Coordinates of C-alpha atoms in Angstrom, one line a residue:
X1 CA -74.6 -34.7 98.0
X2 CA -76.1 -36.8 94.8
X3 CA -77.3 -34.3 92.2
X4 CA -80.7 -34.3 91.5
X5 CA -81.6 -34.8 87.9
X6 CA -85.0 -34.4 86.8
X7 CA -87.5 -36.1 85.5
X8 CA -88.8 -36.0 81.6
X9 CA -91.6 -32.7 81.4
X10 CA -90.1 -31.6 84.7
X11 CA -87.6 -28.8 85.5
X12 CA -85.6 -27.2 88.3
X13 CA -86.5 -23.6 89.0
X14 CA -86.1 -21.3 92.1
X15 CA -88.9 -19.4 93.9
X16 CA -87.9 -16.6 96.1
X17 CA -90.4 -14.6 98.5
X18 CA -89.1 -11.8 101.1
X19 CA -89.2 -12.9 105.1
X20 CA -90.7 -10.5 107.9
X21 CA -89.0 -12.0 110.7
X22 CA -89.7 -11.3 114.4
X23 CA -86.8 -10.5 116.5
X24 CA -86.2 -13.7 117.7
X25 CA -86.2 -15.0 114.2
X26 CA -83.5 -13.2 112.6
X27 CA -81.6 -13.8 115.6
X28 CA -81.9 -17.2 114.7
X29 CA -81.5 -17.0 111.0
X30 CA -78.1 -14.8 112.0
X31 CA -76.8 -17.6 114.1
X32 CA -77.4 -20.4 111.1
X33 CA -75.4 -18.1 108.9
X34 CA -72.6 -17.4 111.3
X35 CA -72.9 -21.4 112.2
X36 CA -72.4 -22.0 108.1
X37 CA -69.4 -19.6 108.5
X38 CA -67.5 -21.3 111.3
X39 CA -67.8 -24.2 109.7
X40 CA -66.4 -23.4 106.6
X41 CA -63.4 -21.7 108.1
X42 CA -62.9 -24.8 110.3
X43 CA -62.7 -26.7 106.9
X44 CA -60.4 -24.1 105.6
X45 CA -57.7 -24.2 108.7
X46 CA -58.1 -28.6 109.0
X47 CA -56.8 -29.4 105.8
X48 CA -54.6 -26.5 105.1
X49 CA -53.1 -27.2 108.0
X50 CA -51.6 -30.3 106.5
X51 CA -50.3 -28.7 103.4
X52 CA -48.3 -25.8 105.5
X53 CA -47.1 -28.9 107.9
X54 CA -45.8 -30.9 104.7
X55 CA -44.1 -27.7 103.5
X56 CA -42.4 -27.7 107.0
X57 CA -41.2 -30.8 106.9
X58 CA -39.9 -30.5 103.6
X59 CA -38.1 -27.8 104.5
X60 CA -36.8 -30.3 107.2
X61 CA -35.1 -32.5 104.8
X62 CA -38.0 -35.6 105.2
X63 CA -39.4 -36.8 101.9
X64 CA -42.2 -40.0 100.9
X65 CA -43.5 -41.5 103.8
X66 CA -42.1 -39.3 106.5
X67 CA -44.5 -36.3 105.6
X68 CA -47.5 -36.1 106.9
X69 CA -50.4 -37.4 105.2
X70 CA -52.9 -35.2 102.8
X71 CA -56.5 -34.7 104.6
X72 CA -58.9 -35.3 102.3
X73 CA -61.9 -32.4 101.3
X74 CA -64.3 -34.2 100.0
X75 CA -67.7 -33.3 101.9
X76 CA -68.5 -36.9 103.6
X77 CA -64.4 -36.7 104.9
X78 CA -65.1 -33.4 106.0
X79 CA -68.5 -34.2 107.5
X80 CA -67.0 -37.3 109.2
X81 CA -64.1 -35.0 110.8
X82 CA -66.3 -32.4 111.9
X83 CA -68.4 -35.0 113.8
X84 CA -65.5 -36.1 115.7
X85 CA -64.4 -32.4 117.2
X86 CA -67.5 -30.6 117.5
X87 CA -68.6 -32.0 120.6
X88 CA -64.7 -31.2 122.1
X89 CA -63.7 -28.4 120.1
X90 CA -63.7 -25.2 122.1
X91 CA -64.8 -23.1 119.1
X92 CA -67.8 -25.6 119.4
X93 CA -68.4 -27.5 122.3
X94 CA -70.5 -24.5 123.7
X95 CA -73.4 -23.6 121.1
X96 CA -73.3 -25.8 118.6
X97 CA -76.6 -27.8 119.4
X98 CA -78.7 -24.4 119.1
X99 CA -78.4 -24.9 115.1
X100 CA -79.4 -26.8 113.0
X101 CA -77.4 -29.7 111.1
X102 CA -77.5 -28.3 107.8
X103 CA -76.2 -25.1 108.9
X104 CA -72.8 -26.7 109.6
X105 CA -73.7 -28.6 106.4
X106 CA -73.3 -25.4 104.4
X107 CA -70.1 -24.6 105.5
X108 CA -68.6 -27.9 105.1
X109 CA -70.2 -28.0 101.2
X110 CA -68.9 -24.5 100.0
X111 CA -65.4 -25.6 101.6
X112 CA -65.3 -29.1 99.6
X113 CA -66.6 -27.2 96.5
X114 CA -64.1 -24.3 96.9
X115 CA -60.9 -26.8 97.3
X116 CA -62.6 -28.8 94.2
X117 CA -62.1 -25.2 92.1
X118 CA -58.3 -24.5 93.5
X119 CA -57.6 -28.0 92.7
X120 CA -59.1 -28.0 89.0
X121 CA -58.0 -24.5 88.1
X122 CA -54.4 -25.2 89.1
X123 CA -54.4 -28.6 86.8
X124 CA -56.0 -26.5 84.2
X125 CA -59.7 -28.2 84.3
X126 CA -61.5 -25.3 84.8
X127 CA -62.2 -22.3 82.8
X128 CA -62.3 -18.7 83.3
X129 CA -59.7 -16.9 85.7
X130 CA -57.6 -18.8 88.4
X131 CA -59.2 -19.6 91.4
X132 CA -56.8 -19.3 94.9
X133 CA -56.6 -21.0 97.5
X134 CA -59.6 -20.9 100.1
X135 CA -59.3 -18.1 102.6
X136 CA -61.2 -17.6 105.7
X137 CA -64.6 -15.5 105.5
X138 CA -64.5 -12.2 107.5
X139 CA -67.4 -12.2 110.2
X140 CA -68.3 -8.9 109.0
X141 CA -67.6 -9.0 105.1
X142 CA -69.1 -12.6 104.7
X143 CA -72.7 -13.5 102.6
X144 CA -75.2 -14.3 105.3
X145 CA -76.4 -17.7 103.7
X146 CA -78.0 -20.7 104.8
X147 CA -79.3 -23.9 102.5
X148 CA -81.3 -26.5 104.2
X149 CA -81.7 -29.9 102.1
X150 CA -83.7 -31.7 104.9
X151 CA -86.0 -31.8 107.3
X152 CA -89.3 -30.0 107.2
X153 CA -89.3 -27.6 104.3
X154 CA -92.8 -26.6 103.6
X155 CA -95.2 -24.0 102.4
X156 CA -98.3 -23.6 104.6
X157 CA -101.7 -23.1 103.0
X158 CA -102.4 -19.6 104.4
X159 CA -100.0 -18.5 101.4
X160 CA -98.5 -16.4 103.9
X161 CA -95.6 -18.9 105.7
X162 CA -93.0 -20.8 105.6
X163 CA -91.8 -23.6 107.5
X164 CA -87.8 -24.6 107.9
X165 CA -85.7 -26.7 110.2
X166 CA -85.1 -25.1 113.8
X167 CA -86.5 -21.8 112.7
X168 CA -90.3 -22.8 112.7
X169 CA -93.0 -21.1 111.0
X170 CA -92.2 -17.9 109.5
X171 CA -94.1 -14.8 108.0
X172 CA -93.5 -14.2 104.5
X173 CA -93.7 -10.5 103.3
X174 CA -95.8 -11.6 100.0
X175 CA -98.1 -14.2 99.4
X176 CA -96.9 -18.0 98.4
X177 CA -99.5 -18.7 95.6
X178 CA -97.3 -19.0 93.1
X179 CA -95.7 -22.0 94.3
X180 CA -98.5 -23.5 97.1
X181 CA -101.1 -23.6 94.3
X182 CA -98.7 -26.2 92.2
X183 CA -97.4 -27.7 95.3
X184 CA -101.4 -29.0 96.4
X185 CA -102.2 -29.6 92.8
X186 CA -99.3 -31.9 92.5
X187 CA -96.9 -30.1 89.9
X188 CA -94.3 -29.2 91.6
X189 CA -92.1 -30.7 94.8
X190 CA -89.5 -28.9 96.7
X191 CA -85.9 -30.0 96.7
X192 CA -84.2 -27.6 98.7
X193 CA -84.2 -24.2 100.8
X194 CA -81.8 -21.1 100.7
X195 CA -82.3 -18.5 103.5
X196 CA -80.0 -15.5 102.2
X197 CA -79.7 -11.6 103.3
X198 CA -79.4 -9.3 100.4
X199 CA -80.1 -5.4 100.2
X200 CA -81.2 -5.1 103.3
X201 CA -84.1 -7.9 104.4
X202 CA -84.3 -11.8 104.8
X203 CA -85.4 -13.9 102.2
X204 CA -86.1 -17.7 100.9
X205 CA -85.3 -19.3 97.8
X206 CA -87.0 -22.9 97.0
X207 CA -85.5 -25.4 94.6
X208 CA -88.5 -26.7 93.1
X209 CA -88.9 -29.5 90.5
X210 CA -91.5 -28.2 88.4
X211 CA -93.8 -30.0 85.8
X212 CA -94.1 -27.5 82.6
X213 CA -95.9 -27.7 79.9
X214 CA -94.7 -28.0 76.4
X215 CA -95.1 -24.0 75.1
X216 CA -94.3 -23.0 71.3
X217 CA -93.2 -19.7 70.9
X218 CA -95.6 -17.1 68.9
X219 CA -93.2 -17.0 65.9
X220 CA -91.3 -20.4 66.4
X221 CA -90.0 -20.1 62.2
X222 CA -88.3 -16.7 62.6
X223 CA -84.9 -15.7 64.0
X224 CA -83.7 -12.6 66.0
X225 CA -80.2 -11.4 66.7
X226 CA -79.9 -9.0 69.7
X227 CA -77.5 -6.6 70.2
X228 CA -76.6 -5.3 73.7
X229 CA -75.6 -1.5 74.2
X230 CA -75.2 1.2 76.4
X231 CA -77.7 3.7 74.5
X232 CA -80.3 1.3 73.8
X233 CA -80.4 -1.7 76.3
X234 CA -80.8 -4.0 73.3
X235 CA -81.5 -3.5 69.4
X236 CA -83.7 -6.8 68.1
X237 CA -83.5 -7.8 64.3
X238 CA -85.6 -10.7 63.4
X239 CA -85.0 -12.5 59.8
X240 CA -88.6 -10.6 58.7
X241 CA -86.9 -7.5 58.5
X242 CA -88.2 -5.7 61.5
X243 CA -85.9 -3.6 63.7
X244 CA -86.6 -3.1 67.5
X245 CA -84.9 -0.5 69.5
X246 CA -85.2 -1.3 73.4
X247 CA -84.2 2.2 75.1
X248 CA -81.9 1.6 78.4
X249 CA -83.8 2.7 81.5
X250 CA -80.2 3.8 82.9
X251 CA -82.1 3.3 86.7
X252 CA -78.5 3.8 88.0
X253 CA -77.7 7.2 86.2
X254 CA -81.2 8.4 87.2
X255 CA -80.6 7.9 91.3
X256 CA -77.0 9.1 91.1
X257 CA -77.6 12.6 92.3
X258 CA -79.7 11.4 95.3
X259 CA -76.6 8.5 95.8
X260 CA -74.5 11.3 95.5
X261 CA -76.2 13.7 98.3
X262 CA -76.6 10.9 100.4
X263 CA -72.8 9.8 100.2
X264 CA -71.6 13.3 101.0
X265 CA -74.4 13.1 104.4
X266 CA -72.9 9.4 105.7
X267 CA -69.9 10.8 105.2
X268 CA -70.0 14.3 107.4
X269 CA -71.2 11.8 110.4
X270 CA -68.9 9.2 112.5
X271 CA -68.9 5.7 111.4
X272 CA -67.0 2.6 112.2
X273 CA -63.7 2.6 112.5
X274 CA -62.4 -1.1 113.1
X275 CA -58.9 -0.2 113.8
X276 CA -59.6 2.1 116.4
X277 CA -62.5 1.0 118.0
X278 CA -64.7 3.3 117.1
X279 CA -68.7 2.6 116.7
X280 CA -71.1 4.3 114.5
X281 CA -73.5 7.1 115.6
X282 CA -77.3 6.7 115.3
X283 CA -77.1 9.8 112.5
X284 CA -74.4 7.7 110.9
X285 CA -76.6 4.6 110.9
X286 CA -79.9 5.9 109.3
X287 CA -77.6 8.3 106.8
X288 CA -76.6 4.7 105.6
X289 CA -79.3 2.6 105.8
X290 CA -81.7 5.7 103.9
X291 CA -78.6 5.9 101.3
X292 CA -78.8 1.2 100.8
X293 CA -82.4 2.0 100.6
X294 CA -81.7 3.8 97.1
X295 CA -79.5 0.9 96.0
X296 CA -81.5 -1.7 96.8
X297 CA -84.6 0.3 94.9
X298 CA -82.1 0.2 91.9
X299 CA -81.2 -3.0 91.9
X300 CA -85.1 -4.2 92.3
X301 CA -86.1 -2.1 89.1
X302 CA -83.0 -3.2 87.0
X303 CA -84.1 -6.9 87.8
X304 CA -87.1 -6.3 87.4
X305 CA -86.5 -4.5 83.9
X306 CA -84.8 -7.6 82.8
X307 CA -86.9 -9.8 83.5
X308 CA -89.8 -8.4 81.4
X309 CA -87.5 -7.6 78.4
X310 CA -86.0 -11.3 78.5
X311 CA -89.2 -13.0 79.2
X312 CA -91.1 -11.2 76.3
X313 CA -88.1 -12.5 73.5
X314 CA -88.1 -15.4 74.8
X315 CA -92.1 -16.0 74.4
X316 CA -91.7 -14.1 70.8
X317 CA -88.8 -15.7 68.9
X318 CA -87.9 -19.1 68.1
X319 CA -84.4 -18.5 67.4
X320 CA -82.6 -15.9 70.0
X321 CA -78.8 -14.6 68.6
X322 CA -76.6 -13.5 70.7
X323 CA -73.1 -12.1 70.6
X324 CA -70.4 -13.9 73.4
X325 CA -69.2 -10.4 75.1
X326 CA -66.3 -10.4 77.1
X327 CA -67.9 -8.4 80.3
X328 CA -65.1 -8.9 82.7
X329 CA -62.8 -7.1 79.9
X330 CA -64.8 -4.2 79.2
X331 CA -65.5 -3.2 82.8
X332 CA -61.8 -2.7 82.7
X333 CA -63.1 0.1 80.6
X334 CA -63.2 3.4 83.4
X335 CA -65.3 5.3 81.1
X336 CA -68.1 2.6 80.5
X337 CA -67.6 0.8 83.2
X338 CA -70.8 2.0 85.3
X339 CA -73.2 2.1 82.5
X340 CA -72.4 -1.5 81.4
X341 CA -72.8 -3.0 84.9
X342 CA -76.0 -0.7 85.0
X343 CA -77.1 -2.4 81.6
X344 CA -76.7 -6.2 83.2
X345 CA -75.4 -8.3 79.9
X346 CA -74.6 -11.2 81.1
X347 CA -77.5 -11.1 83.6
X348 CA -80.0 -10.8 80.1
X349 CA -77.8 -13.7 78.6
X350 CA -78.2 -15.8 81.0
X351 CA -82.2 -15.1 81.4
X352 CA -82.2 -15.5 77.8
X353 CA -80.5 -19.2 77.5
X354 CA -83.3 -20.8 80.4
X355 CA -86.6 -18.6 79.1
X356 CA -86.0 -20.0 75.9
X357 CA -85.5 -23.7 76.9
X358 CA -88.7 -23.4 78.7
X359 CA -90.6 -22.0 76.1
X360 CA -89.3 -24.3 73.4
X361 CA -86.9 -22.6 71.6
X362 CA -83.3 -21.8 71.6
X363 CA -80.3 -19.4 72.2
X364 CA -77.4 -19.7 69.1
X365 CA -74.1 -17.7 71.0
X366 CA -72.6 -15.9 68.2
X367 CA -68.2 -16.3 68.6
X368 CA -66.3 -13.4 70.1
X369 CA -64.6 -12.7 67.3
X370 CA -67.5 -12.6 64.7
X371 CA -67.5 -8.9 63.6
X372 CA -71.1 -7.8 63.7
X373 CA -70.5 -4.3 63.8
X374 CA -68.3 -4.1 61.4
X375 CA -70.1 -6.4 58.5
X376 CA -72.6 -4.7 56.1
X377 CA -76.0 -6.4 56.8
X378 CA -76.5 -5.3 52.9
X379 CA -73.2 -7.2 50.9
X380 CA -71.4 -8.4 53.8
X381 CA -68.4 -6.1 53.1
X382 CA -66.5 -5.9 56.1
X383 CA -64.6 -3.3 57.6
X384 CA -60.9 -3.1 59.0
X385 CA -61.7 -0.9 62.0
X386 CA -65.2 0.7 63.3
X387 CA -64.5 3.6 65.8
X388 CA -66.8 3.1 69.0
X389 CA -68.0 6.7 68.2
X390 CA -68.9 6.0 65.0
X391 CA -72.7 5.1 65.8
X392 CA -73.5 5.1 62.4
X393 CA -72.5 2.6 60.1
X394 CA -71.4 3.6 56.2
X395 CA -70.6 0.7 54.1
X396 CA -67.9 1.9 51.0
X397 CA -69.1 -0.8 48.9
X398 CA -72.6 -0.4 48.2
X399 CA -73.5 2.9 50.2
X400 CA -75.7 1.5 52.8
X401 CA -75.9 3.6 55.8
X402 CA -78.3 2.7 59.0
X403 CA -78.0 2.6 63.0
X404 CA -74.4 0.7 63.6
X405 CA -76.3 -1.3 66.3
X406 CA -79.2 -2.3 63.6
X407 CA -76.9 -3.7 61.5
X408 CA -75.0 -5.9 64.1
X409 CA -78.6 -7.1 65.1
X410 CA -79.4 -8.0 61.5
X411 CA -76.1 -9.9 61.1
X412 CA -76.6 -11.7 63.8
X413 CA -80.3 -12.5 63.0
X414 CA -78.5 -13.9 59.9
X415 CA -76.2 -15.7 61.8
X416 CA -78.7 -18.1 62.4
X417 CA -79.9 -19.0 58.8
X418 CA -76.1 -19.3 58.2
X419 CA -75.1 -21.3 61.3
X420 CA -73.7 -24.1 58.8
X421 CA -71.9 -22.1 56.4
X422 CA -69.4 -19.0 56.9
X423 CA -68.8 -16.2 55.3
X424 CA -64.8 -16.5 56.1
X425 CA -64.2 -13.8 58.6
X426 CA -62.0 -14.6 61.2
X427 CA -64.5 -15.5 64.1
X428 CA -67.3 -16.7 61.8
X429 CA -68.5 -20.5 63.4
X430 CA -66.1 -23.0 61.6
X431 CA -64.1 -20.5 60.0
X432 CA -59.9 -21.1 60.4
X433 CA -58.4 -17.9 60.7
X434 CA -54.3 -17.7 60.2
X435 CA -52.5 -16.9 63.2
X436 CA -48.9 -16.9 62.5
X437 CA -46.3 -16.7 65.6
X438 CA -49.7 -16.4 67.7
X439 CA -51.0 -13.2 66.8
X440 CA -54.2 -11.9 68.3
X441 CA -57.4 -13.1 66.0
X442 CA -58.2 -9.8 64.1
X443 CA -60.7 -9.0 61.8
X444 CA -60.0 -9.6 58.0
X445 CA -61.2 -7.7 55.1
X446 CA -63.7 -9.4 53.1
X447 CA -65.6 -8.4 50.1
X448 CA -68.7 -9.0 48.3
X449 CA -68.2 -12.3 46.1
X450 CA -68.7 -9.7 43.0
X451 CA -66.2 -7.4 44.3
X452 CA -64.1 -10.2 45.0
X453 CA -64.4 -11.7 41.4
X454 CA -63.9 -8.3 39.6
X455 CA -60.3 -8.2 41.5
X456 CA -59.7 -11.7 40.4
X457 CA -60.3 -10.7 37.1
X458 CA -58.0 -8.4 37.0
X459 CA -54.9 -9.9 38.4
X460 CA -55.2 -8.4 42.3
X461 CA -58.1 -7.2 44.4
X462 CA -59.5 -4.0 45.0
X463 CA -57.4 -4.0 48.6
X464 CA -54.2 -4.5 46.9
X465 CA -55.1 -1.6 44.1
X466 CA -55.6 1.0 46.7
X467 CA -52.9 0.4 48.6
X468 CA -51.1 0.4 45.5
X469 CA -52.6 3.6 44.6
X470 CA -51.4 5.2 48.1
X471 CA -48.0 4.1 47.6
X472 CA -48.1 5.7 44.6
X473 CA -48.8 8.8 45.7
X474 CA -46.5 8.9 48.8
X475 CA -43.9 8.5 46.3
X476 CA -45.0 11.6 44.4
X477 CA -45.4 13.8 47.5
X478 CA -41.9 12.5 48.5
X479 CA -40.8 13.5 45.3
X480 CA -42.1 17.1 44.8
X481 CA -41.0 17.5 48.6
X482 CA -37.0 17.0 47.6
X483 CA -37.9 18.8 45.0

């Protein structure tokens, strides 16, 4: 499939409305899913058949030319082989003409895109964590999902359907003005159609190219750094000198005990049991689907939450700071680990880097390693080690003391002015920290240039004095101690 770039003034952007489906509807919207699935697992099983029969026959003792050949994954070799045994294949032959093309379509492009990550990661292209080998999807763990690229994709002018391939006309459960109003007035075009289900209802996701305007935002000149945290969703520091505390709504935390009462109900009553057999009982079925319903209510606020909090930076600020966080690591963390996937980070980030494109300004992604917390926003002292309960922040060299996440917001909102220049602490942008026989990039302690200067003066810095100073007295408590 040829990737779609757009025009100058135009963008690519997604608009999702909720289904209603009738029965005979979502029956249909099932068996494009399940179509999409059987296809991808038949891509799966066809070309790593070849690589387990080359293993054989190299166990064999056959080499070069004697193997048998590699089958190609590419999605037009994939396509061209699926052609060839769907009309024969008895896995197939019997239903596949109830569905639509670009059901099987689906399948065929996640397979060629998954074998296209194996492949990369395993050369070392790709970044991030390694990527496996494709595996089948389980019939009853696996995404229903269905993208449709042709045919008649539409929005009718009632505002209240939708029109796909082989499914028809369909209800949607809110109105269609958003996009049908731009569609009839020219601004916008679909591309594609997604048909997913996700916490518990059907919905439809356009690709639209979308004509925007040029926007400015309302204080293009200034700078803000934004720090994430579990206390307050997000601490904002613009270069003005204004400090913004965003509290965390903590929607999770606040529907535990009912996710808790409701756990302890679905699990008094029988439920499935796929080794033995056994089905669910109606009690057991609306137990679960009243305790999803409290999920899916948390996940819409929590989205929704973000949304407002990203949109309204990103209209504010010209310049948006942020810090690069390692998420994956610290939801290794078992104590912080719900309350930082209840916060979203890299969900804001990534709302964050496209609202600011469209509203002409820009996201600046502060290094890893840059020590916000631990650099005094007043003299840029920094500090060898910050304990995460230390939520206060006490600088030793010139006594400032304020919130600890205030003053990584104002050094990041610094950042910005400083983008060119470093202040040489390991993880600044352009800074070459040491790292002799590999060691771990650390933070290094820095000093005000007038510290700095005063040490120079005389003959060592204030670092070397006090630990000069503590050996010293180690030395004397040593001594009176054999004494």
């Amino acid at each position: 499939m040829k990737k779609f770039q757009p025009q100058p003034g135009f963008v690519v952007q997604a608009y999702r409305f909720a289904l209603d489906p009738n029965a005979a509807q979502e029956q249909a919207l099932r068996s494009h899913c399940g179509a999409a699935r059987a296809a991808y697992n038949w891509a799966v099983g066809w070309v790593s058949a070849s690589w387990w029969q080359r293993r054989a026959e190299e166990s064999y003792g056959l080499a070069g030319p004697e193997l048998t050949e590699w089958r190609p994954w590419s999605l037009p070799a994939l396509r061209k082989a699926f052609n060839q045994v769907k009309r024969t294949d008895p896995r197939f032959a019997d239903w596949w003409e109830e569905n639509s093309k670009e059901a099987y379509n689906t399948g065929l492009a996640n397979a060629a895109a998954a074998f296209d990550n194996y492949a990369k990661s395993k050369r070392g292209q790709r970044k991030g964590g390694r990527v496996g080998m494709p595996r089948r999807k389980s019939k009853h763990k696996a995404r229903l999902a269905c993208r449709f690229t042709t045919g008649t994709i539409r929005v009718e002018p009632d505002r209240r359907h939708v029109t796909l391939p082989r499914l028809g006309t369909i209800r949607t459960h809110e109105s269609t003005r958003k996009l049908e109003r731009r569609i009839a007035g020219g601004s916008a075009r679909i591309l594609c159609a997604t048909v997913r289900f996700e916490r518990g209802r059907w919905f439809v996701s356009f690709q639209v190219e979308v004509e925007r305007a040029e926007r400015t935002p309302a204080r293009p000149d200034v700078a803000v750094g934004v720090d994430l945290g579990v206390k307050c969703l997000a601490v904002l520091a613009d270069g003005q000198g204004e400090i913004h505390h965003v509290p965390n709504p903590a929607h999770y935390d606040t529907a535990l005990k009912a996710l808790k009462r409701l756990s302890r109900r679905v699990s008094h009553r029988q439920g499935p049991d796929r080794r033995t057999g056994q089905t669910p009982s109606k009690r057991w079925l609306q137990a679960n689907a009243e305790r999803n319903r409290v999920h899916h209510q948390v996940a819409n606020l929590r989205t929704d939450a973000l949304h407002k909090i990203t949109t309204a930076i990103s209209a504010e600020y010209g310049t948006v700071v942020v810090e690069d966080l390692n998420v994956a690591g610290m939801l290794r963390n078992r104590r912080l680990a719900r309350k930082i996937a209840d916060a979203g980070f890299g969900e804001i980030r990534r709302q964050l880097t496209y609202k600011t494109g469209w509203n002409g300004g820009q996201v600046q992604v502060a290094d890893r390693w840059f020590p916000s917390s631990k650099t005094c926003c007043g003299c840029g002292a920094v500090k060898a080690k910050l304990p995460l309960h230390a939520r206060t922040f006490c600088c030793d060299e010139c006594g400032l003391v304020m919130d600890r996440d205030a003053n990584a917001a104002c050094n990041l909102a610094a950042l910005a002015a400083a983008s060119t220049t470093g202040t040489g602490v390991a993880g600044d942008r352009g800074a070459k920290a040491p790292k002799p026989r590999g060691a771990d990039q650390k933070t290094r302690v820095t000093l005000p240039s007038r510290m700095a200067g005063a040490g120079r003066a005389g003959g060592a810095t204030l670092p070397r004095q006090r630990q000069a100073e503590a050996r010293d007295r180690h030395q004397d408590t040593a001594t009176l101690t054999l004494r």
